[in-house]
mmCIF file of C-alpha atoms and ligand atoms in Angstrom:
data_model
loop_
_atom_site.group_PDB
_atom_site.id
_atom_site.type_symbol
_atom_site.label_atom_id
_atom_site.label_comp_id
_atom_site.label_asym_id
_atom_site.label_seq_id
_atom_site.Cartn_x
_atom_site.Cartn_y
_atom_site.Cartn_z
ATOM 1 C CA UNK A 18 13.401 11.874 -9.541
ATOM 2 C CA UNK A 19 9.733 12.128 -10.048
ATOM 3 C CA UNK A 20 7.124 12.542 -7.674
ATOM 4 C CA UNK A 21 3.826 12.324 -9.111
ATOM 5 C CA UNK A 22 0.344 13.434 -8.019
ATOM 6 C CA UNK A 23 -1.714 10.730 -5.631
ATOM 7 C CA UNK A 24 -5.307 10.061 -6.254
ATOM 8 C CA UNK A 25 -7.364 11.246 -3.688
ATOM 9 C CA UNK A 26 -10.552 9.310 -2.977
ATOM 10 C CA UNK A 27 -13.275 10.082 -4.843
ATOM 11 C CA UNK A 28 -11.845 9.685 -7.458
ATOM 12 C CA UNK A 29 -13.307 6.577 -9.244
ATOM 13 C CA UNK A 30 -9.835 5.204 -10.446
ATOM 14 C CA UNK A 31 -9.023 3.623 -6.629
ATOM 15 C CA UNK A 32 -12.676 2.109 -6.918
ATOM 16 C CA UNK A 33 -10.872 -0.016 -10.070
ATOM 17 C CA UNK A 34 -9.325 -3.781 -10.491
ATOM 18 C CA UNK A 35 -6.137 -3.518 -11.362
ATOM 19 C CA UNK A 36 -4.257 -6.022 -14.158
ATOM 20 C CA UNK A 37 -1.443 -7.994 -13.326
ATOM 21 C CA UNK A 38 1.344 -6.939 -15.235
ATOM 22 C CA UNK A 39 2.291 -9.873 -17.758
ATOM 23 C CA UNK A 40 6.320 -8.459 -19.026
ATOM 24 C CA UNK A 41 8.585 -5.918 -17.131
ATOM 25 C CA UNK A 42 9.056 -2.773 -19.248
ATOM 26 C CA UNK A 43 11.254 -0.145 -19.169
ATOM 27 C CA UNK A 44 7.830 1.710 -18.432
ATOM 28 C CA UNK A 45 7.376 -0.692 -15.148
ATOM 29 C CA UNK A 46 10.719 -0.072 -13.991
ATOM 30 C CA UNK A 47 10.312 3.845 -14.740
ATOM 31 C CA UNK A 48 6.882 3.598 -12.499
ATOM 32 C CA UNK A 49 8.831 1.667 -9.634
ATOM 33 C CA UNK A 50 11.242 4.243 -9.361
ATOM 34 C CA UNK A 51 8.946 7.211 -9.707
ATOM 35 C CA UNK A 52 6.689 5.176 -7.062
ATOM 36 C CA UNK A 53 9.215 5.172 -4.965
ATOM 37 C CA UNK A 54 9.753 8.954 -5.113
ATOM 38 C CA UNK A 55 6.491 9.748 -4.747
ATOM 39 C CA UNK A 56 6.030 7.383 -1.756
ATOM 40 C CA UNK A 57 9.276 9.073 -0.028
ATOM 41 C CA UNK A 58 8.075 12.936 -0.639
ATOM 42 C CA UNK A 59 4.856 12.002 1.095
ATOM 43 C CA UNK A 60 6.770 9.801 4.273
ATOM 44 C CA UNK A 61 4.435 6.811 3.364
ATOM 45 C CA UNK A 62 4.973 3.343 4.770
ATOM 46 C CA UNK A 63 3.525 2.059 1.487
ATOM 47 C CA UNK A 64 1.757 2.855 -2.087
ATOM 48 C CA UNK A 65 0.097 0.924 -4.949
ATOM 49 C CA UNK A 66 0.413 1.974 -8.850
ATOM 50 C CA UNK A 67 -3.631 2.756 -8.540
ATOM 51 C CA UNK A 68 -2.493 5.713 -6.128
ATOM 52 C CA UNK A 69 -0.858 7.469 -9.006
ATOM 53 C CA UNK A 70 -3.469 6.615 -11.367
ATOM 54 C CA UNK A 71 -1.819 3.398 -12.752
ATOM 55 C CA UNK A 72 -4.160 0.351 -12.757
ATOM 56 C CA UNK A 73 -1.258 -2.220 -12.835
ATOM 57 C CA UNK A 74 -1.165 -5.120 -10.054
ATOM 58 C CA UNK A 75 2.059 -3.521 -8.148
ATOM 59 C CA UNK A 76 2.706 -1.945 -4.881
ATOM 60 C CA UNK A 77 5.754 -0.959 -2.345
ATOM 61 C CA UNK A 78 5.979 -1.228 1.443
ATOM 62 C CA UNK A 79 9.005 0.364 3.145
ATOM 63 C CA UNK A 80 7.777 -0.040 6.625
ATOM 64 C CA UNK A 81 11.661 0.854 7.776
ATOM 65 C CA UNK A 82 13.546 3.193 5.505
ATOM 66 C CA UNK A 83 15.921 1.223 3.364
ATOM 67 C CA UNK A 84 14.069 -2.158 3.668
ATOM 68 C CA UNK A 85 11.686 -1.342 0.416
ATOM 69 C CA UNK A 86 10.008 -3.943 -1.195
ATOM 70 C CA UNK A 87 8.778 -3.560 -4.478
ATOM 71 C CA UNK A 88 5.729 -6.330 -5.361
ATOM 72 C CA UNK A 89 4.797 -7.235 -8.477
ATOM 73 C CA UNK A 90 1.439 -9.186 -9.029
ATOM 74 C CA UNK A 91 1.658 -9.818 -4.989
ATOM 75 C CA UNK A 92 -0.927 -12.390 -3.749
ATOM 76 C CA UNK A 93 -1.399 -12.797 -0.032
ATOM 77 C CA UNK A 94 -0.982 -16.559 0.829
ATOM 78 C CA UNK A 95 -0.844 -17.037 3.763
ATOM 79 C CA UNK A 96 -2.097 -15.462 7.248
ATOM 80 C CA UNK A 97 -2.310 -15.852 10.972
ATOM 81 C CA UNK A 98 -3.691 -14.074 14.016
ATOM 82 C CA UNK A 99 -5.150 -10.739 14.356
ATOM 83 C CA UNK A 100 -4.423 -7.549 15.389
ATOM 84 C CA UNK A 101 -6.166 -4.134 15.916
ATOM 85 C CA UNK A 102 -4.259 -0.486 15.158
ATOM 86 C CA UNK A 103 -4.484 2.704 13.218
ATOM 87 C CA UNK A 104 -4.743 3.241 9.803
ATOM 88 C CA UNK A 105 -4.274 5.678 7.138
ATOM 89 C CA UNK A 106 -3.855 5.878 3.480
ATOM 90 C CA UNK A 107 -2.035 8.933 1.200
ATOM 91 C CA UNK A 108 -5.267 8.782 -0.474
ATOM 92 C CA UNK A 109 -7.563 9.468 2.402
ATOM 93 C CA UNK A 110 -5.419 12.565 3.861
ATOM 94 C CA UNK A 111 -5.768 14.036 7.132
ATOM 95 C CA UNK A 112 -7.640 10.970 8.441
ATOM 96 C CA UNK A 113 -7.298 8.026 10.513
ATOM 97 C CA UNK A 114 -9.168 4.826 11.448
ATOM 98 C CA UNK A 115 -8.757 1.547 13.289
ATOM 99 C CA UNK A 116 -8.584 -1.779 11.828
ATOM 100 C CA UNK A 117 -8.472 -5.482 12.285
ATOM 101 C CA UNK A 118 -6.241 -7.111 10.372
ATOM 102 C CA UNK A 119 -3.871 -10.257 10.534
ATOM 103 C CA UNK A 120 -1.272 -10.114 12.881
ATOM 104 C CA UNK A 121 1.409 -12.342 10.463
ATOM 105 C CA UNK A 122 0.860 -12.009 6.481
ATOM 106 C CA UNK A 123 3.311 -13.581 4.284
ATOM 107 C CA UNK A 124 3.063 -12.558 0.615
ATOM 108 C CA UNK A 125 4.618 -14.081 -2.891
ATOM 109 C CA UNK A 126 5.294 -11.733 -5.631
ATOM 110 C CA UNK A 127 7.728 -10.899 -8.204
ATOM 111 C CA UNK A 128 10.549 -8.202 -7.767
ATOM 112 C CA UNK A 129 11.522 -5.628 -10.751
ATOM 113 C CA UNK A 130 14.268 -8.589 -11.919
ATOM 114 C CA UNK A 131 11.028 -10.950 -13.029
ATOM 115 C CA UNK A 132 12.043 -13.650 -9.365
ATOM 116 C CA UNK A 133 9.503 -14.913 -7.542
ATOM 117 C CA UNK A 134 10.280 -14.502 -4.306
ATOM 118 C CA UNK A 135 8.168 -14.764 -0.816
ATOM 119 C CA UNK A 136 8.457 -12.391 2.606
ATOM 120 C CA UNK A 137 6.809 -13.040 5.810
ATOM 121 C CA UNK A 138 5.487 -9.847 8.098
ATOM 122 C CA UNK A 139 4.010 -8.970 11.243
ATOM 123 C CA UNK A 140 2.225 -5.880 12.680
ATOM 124 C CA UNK A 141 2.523 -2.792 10.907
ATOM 125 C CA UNK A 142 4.097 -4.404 7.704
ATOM 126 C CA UNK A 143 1.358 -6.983 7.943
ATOM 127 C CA UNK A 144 -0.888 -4.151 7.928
ATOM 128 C CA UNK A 145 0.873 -2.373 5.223
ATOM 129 C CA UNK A 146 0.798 -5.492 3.390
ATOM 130 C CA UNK A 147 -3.100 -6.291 3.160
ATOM 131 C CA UNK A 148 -3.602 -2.052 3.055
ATOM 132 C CA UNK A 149 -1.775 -2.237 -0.623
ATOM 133 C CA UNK A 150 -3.026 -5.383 -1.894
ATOM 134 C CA UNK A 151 -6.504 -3.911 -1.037
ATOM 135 C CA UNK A 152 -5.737 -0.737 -3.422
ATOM 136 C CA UNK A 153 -5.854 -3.665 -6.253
ATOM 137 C CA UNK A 154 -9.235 -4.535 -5.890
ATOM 138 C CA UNK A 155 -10.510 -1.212 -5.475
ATOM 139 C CA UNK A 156 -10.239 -1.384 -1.779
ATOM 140 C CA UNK A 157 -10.124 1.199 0.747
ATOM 141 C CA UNK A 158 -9.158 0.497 4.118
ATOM 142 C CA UNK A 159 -12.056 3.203 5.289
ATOM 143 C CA UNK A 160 -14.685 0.685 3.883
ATOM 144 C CA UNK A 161 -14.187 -1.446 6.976
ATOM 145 C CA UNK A 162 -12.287 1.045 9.547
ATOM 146 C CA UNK A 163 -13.980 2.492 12.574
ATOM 147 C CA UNK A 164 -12.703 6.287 11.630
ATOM 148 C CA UNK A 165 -11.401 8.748 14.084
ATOM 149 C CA UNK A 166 -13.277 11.585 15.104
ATOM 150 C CA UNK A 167 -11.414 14.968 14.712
ATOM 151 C CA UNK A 168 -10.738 15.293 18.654
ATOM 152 C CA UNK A 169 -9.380 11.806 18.873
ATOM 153 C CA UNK A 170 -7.038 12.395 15.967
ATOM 154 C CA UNK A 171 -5.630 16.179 17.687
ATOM 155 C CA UNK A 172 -5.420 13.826 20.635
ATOM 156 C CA UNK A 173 -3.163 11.385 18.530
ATOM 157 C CA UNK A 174 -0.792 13.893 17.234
ATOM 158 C CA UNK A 175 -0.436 15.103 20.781
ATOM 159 C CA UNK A 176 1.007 12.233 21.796
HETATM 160 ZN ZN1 LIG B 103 -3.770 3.406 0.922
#
């Protein structure tokens, strides 16, 4: 098990493109694992390589515990609707913001055994979905969030 340190914005790495990865390494499946870790110690619903200072196109969403995907070189293809929720990020800590984002996203991408395969996911995997394909392009979903103000977020956790 290895959890490793996540970037914290300001740091100019999650302002970076990151490269699609080309071969699947030992080194790539070493990085999905410790991903995974890392994502799990922190209760994330999702994380992209970028987040631990990796500039490689790949990211996991585990929106329910057990049901992780792991994308490789994930392109959004297709989406539909819109919704409107909260929104945070591992690398923006102790904040929150709202979003619009598509209600239905389905995604192809290729999982640690080199398939191709596509899912299909609404709400807050939909969210998690465009959040981590964001991190790719240097993406941050508090470039386009309407942030919470400190009482509105005590007023969240009260809930
Ligand atoms: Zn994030």
């Amino acid at each position: 098990m290895a959890v490793l340190k996540v970037v914290k914005v300001g740091d100019e790495i999650l302002r970076k493109k990151s490269r699609p990865v080309d071969k699947i390494t030992p080194r790539i499946i070493q990085l999905l694992d410790d991903m995974k870790d890392t994502m799990h110690a922190y209760d994330g619903v999702g994380l992209a390589a970028v987040q631990v200072g990796v500039l490689r196109r790949i990211v996991l969403v585990e929106t329910e515990r057990g049901e992780l995907l792991e994308m490789i070189n994930p392109e959004i293809i297709a989406t539909e609707g819109e919704q409107m929720d909260i929104e945070g990020c591992l690398s923006v800590p102790g904040k929150c913001g709202i979003t619009t984002r598509p209600m239905t996203v389905t995604v192809r991408a290729m999982n640690r055994k080199g398939e191709i395969y596509e899912v299909t996911g609404s709400e807050l995997k939909a969210r998690a979905f465009c959040h981590e394909i964001d991190h790719l392009d240097g993406v941050l979903y508090i470039d386009h969030a309407k942030m919470l103000s400190q009482k509105e977020l005590e007023e969240l956790y009260e809930e």
